[in-house]
Amino acid sequence: MHDHRRLGRELDLFDTDPLMGAGLPYWLPDGAVVRHVLEEYVREAERAAGYRHVYSPVLGKRELYEISGHWAHYSDDMFPPMKLGGEEVVLRPSLCPHHALIYRSRSHSYRELPLRMAELGGMYRSELSGVLGGLTRVRSIQLNDAHIFCTLEQAAEEARAALSLISRAYDDLGIRTARYRLSLPGDGGKYVADPELWRRATALLEDVLKDIEYDAVEGEAAFYGPKIDVQIADAAGRESTLSTVQIDFHQPERFDLHYIGPDGAKHRPVMVHRSIIGSVERAVAHLIEQHGGAFPAWLAPVQLAILPVSEEQVEQAEKLLRRALDQGLRAELAGPELGTLGARVRAARLVPYQAVIGEREAKAEGDLVAVRLRNGRRPGPMSGAELVARIAQHVAAHGPDEYL
């Protein structure tokens, strides 16, 4: 069983330092590559699905979170306010209040809806030290978040489309869904006291899930509304939530959001919250454990390792490296100064593709290389140009396994 905390450090993906503090990991170069590629994948998937991206600040006045309801229902998980002149500002625990303000800043017609707003943004949660661990529970979170402002008639279809987007991303990432959970409110005062709000939102999500097997669980809802949680499991069977879809009638009311309908009157939009991969940190932690560090080729920190057998082949290896980099691949040259060929092959065991250039390949016509795949296959010699083109094509298709 792979533990991402151990493997992430062994593979130089991330680490921590006491001076930065618990629950505040930093990303090393290879880990930063994985994170960047994952973020760019999500942004492109959202763009293709009709989302527009925004940036919003990680701070807000305390009053903002009083209006949203976070201060009344969620303040135990928030960092304390900071004095700034005569005001109090807070590190945000969520992006939705900021997106509500962005929506409110402009007038909207029913013709614009659904309006899909997305952001990969930071948020902060005051987690207790005892529950922090690796990348799965942290205090500084990079969240893949989006909010869809739509009519009541559009809400179920938008939530359904969000689930479809999540499913496609899981296929590309090689993530398996453990189960779907309809998270409902429980007892206690942590939930907004509006029975009609809960009834309407729950009915919409039940309609979204009508063709999907799911479990309804009380006490797991957001304070403002029910949600669909997409559950994943680690090798030990421990479950966690990675992706969510939520329907929210509460915040549109609190922020007095509206659009102009075909009748010329003001109408209240529905707010659909949606995250494809949840927090980047938790997503990467799961990917490390699921793949044992052998990420899909499109996500791997290094996609092609070029291994000249001796100094005589280094010049040809450098030309192949330049060709690969020019095609957008993440390639590295591991020359003979780094040890024997066998040692270099073992060091590159998690790299999806290896190109070995020996005396025979160097003397052959057509700029040949001997190809090794991470899964043990050896497709045989091919030209460097053909190898780079095939890898680039496979990476662009987000293929889950190495293939030539």
Tab-separated table of N, CA and C in Angstrom, residues 11 13 30 33-35 37-38 41 168-176 283-304 329-330 349-353 373-375 391-403:
chain	number	residue	atom	x	y	z
A	11	LEU	N	10.017	10.898	-3.694
A	11	LEU	CA	10.052	11.280	-5.102
A	11	LEU	C	10.263	12.776	-5.291
A	13	LEU	N	8.407	15.361	-4.427
A	13	LEU	CA	7.222	16.055	-4.914
A	13	LEU	C	6.825	17.204	-3.988
A	30	ASP	N	9.344	18.795	-9.131
A	30	ASP	CA	8.560	17.745	-9.783
A	30	ASP	C	7.099	17.782	-9.341
A	33	VAL	N	5.307	20.537	-11.093
A	33	VAL	CA	4.920	20.166	-12.464
A	33	VAL	C	3.582	19.441	-12.451
A	34	VAL	N	3.449	18.443	-11.576
A	34	VAL	CA	2.195	17.682	-11.486
A	34	VAL	C	1.035	18.626	-11.174
A	35	ARG	N	1.252	19.505	-10.206
A	35	ARG	CA	0.193	20.444	-9.826
A	35	ARG	C	-0.157	21.364	-10.988
A	37	VAL	N	0.270	20.953	-14.275
A	37	VAL	CA	-0.384	20.237	-15.373
A	37	VAL	C	-1.836	19.913	-15.006
A	38	LEU	N	-2.049	19.505	-13.755
A	38	LEU	CA	-3.407	19.196	-13.300
A	38	LEU	C	-4.290	20.442	-13.349
A	41	TYR	N	-5.093	21.290	-16.935
A	41	TYR	CA	-6.081	20.343	-17.461
A	41	TYR	C	-7.491	20.763	-17.040
A	168	ARG	N	-15.613	12.474	-16.602
A	168	ARG	CA	-14.606	12.488	-17.669
A	168	ARG	C	-13.217	12.754	-17.106
A	169	ALA	N	-13.123	13.650	-16.147
A	169	ALA	CA	-11.831	13.945	-15.528
A	169	ALA	C	-11.285	12.727	-14.799
A	170	TYR	N	-12.146	12.007	-14.104
A	170	TYR	CA	-11.700	10.802	-13.400
A	170	TYR	C	-11.172	9.764	-14.389
A	171	ASP	N	-11.817	9.641	-15.533
A	171	ASP	CA	-11.337	8.703	-16.545
A	171	ASP	C	-9.936	9.079	-17.008
A	172	ASP	N	-9.711	10.355	-17.269
A	172	ASP	CA	-8.401	10.809	-17.733
A	172	ASP	C	-7.330	10.654	-16.662
A	173	LEU	N	-7.719	10.840	-15.409
A	173	LEU	CA	-6.762	10.784	-14.308
A	173	LEU	C	-6.568	9.372	-13.753
A	174	GLY	N	-7.411	8.450	-14.182
A	174	GLY	CA	-7.322	7.098	-13.642
A	174	GLY	C	-7.856	6.988	-12.232
A	175	ILE	N	-8.820	7.847	-11.874
A	175	ILE	CA	-9.407	7.831	-10.533
A	175	ILE	C	-10.692	7.009	-10.558
A	176	ARG	N	-10.859	6.143	-9.585
A	176	ARG	CA	-12.072	5.320	-9.480
A	176	ARG	C	-13.010	5.897	-8.420
A	283	ALA	N	-6.298	15.946	-4.353
A	283	ALA	CA	-6.283	15.229	-5.624
A	283	ALA	C	-4.900	14.644	-5.900
A	284	VAL	N	-3.843	15.432	-5.686
A	284	VAL	CA	-2.487	14.933	-5.930
A	284	VAL	C	-2.138	13.826	-4.942
A	285	ALA	N	-2.543	13.969	-3.684
A	285	ALA	CA	-2.292	12.912	-2.695
A	285	ALA	C	-2.895	11.593	-3.158
A	286	HIS	N	-4.127	11.651	-3.647
A	286	HIS	CA	-4.787	10.421	-4.107
A	286	HIS	C	-4.091	9.857	-5.333
A	287	LEU	N	-3.675	10.725	-6.253
A	287	LEU	CA	-2.999	10.259	-7.464
A	287	LEU	C	-1.650	9.616	-7.139
A	288	ILE	N	-0.928	10.171	-6.176
A	288	ILE	CA	0.349	9.579	-5.758
A	288	ILE	C	0.118	8.159	-5.254
A	289	GLU	N	-0.888	7.990	-4.403
A	289	GLU	CA	-1.143	6.673	-3.810
A	289	GLU	C	-1.700	5.698	-4.845
A	290	GLN	N	-2.600	6.172	-5.695
A	290	GLN	CA	-3.220	5.265	-6.652
A	290	GLN	C	-2.226	4.775	-7.700
A	291	HIS	N	-1.330	5.660	-8.131
A	291	HIS	CA	-0.386	5.297	-9.187
A	291	HIS	C	0.994	4.936	-8.649
A	292	GLY	N	1.186	5.031	-7.347
A	292	GLY	CA	2.489	4.714	-6.775
A	292	GLY	C	3.600	5.602	-7.315
A	293	GLY	N	3.261	6.807	-7.714
A	293	GLY	CA	4.237	7.720	-8.291
A	293	GLY	C	4.400	7.559	-9.790
A	294	ALA	N	3.861	6.484	-10.380
A	294	ALA	CA	3.947	6.252	-11.828
A	294	ALA	C	2.728	6.911	-12.477
A	295	PHE	N	2.757	8.228	-12.568
A	295	PHE	CA	1.619	8.984	-13.065
A	295	PHE	C	1.355	8.674	-14.543
A	296	PRO	N	0.103	8.868	-15.002
A	296	PRO	CA	-0.145	8.780	-16.441
A	296	PRO	C	0.834	9.675	-17.189
A	297	ALA	N	1.186	9.270	-18.408
A	297	ALA	CA	2.248	9.970	-19.140
A	297	ALA	C	1.989	11.465	-19.247
A	298	TRP	N	0.737	11.868	-19.457
A	298	TRP	CA	0.460	13.301	-19.639
A	298	TRP	C	0.655	14.089	-18.352
A	299	LEU	N	0.632	13.405	-17.211
A	299	LEU	CA	0.747	14.069	-15.915
A	299	LEU	C	2.132	13.900	-15.288
A	300	ALA	N	2.953	13.016	-15.807
A	300	ALA	CA	4.250	12.685	-15.204
A	300	ALA	C	5.186	13.889	-15.210
A	301	PRO	N	5.944	14.091	-14.130
A	301	PRO	CA	6.903	15.209	-14.090
A	301	PRO	C	7.907	15.152	-15.242
A	302	VAL	N	8.421	13.952	-15.543
A	302	VAL	CA	9.292	13.735	-16.703
A	302	VAL	C	8.625	12.672	-17.561
A	303	GLN	N	8.434	12.975	-18.832
A	303	GLN	CA	7.735	12.054	-19.725
A	303	GLN	C	8.688	11.184	-20.541
A	304	LEU	N	9.878	11.699	-20.822
A	304	LEU	CA	10.849	10.983	-21.643
A	304	LEU	C	12.240	11.145	-21.059
A	329	LEU	N	7.210	18.368	-24.800
A	329	LEU	CA	7.352	17.259	-23.857
A	329	LEU	C	8.283	17.649	-22.719
A	330	ARG	N	8.085	17.007	-21.578
A	330	ARG	CA	8.981	17.182	-20.442
A	330	ARG	C	10.024	16.054	-20.515
A	349	ARG	N	12.855	4.636	-13.568
A	349	ARG	CA	11.843	3.563	-13.633
A	349	ARG	C	10.416	4.104	-13.652
A	350	LEU	N	10.183	5.306	-13.102
A	350	LEU	CA	8.835	5.855	-13.088
A	350	LEU	C	8.560	6.756	-14.290
A	351	VAL	N	9.558	6.986	-15.121
A	351	VAL	CA	9.373	7.792	-16.326
A	351	VAL	C	8.664	6.929	-17.375
A	352	PRO	N	7.599	7.402	-17.980
A	352	PRO	CA	6.833	6.550	-18.918
A	352	PRO	C	7.641	6.038	-20.101
A	353	TYR	N	8.537	6.860	-20.641
A	353	TYR	CA	9.272	6.465	-21.843
A	353	TYR	C	10.770	6.688	-21.662
A	373	LEU	N	9.529	1.106	-22.475
A	373	LEU	CA	8.357	1.653	-21.802
A	373	LEU	C	8.381	1.270	-20.335
A	374	ARG	N	7.785	2.108	-19.542
A	374	ARG	CA	7.758	1.883	-18.099
A	374	ARG	C	7.097	0.562	-17.737
A	375	ASN	N	6.148	0.107	-18.551
A	375	ASN	CA	5.433	-1.133	-18.243
A	375	ASN	C	6.200	-2.387	-18.663
A	391	ILE	N	4.691	10.053	-28.731
A	391	ILE	CA	4.489	10.421	-27.328
A	391	ILE	C	3.630	11.671	-27.239
A	392	ALA	N	3.937	12.675	-28.056
A	392	ALA	CA	3.180	13.924	-28.022
A	392	ALA	C	1.705	13.683	-28.326
A	393	GLN	N	1.425	12.803	-29.285
A	393	GLN	CA	0.037	12.489	-29.630
A	393	GLN	C	-0.682	11.809	-28.468
A	394	HIS	N	0.005	10.876	-27.804
A	394	HIS	CA	-0.605	10.169	-26.685
A	394	HIS	C	-0.835	11.098	-25.497
A	395	VAL	N	0.126	11.960	-25.238
A	395	VAL	CA	-0.006	12.910	-24.128
A	395	VAL	C	-1.164	13.862	-24.380
A	396	ALA	N	-1.291	14.359	-25.611
A	396	ALA	CA	-2.365	15.298	-25.938
A	396	ALA	C	-3.738	14.668	-25.755
A	397	ALA	N	-3.811	13.334	-25.931
A	397	ALA	CA	-5.092	12.625	-25.768
A	397	ALA	C	-5.379	12.240	-24.330
A	398	HIS	N	-4.453	12.599	-23.407
A	398	HIS	CA	-4.590	12.259	-21.985
A	398	HIS	C	-4.768	10.755	-21.783
A	399	GLY	N	-3.994	9.972	-22.533
A	399	GLY	CA	-4.063	8.523	-22.393
A	399	GLY	C	-3.662	8.093	-20.989
A	400	PRO	N	-4.383	7.139	-20.404
A	400	PRO	CA	-4.123	6.760	-19.014
A	400	PRO	C	-2.871	5.927	-18.837
A	401	ASP	N	-2.399	5.219	-19.853
A	401	ASP	CA	-1.212	4.363	-19.739
A	401	ASP	C	-0.256	4.691	-20.871
A	402	GLU	N	1.026	4.314	-20.664
A	402	GLU	CA	1.985	4.528	-21.724
A	402	GLU	C	1.632	3.627	-22.913
A	403	TYR	N	1.815	4.167	-24.099
A	403	TYR	CA	1.394	3.437	-25.299
A	403	TYR	C	2.174	4.004	-26.477
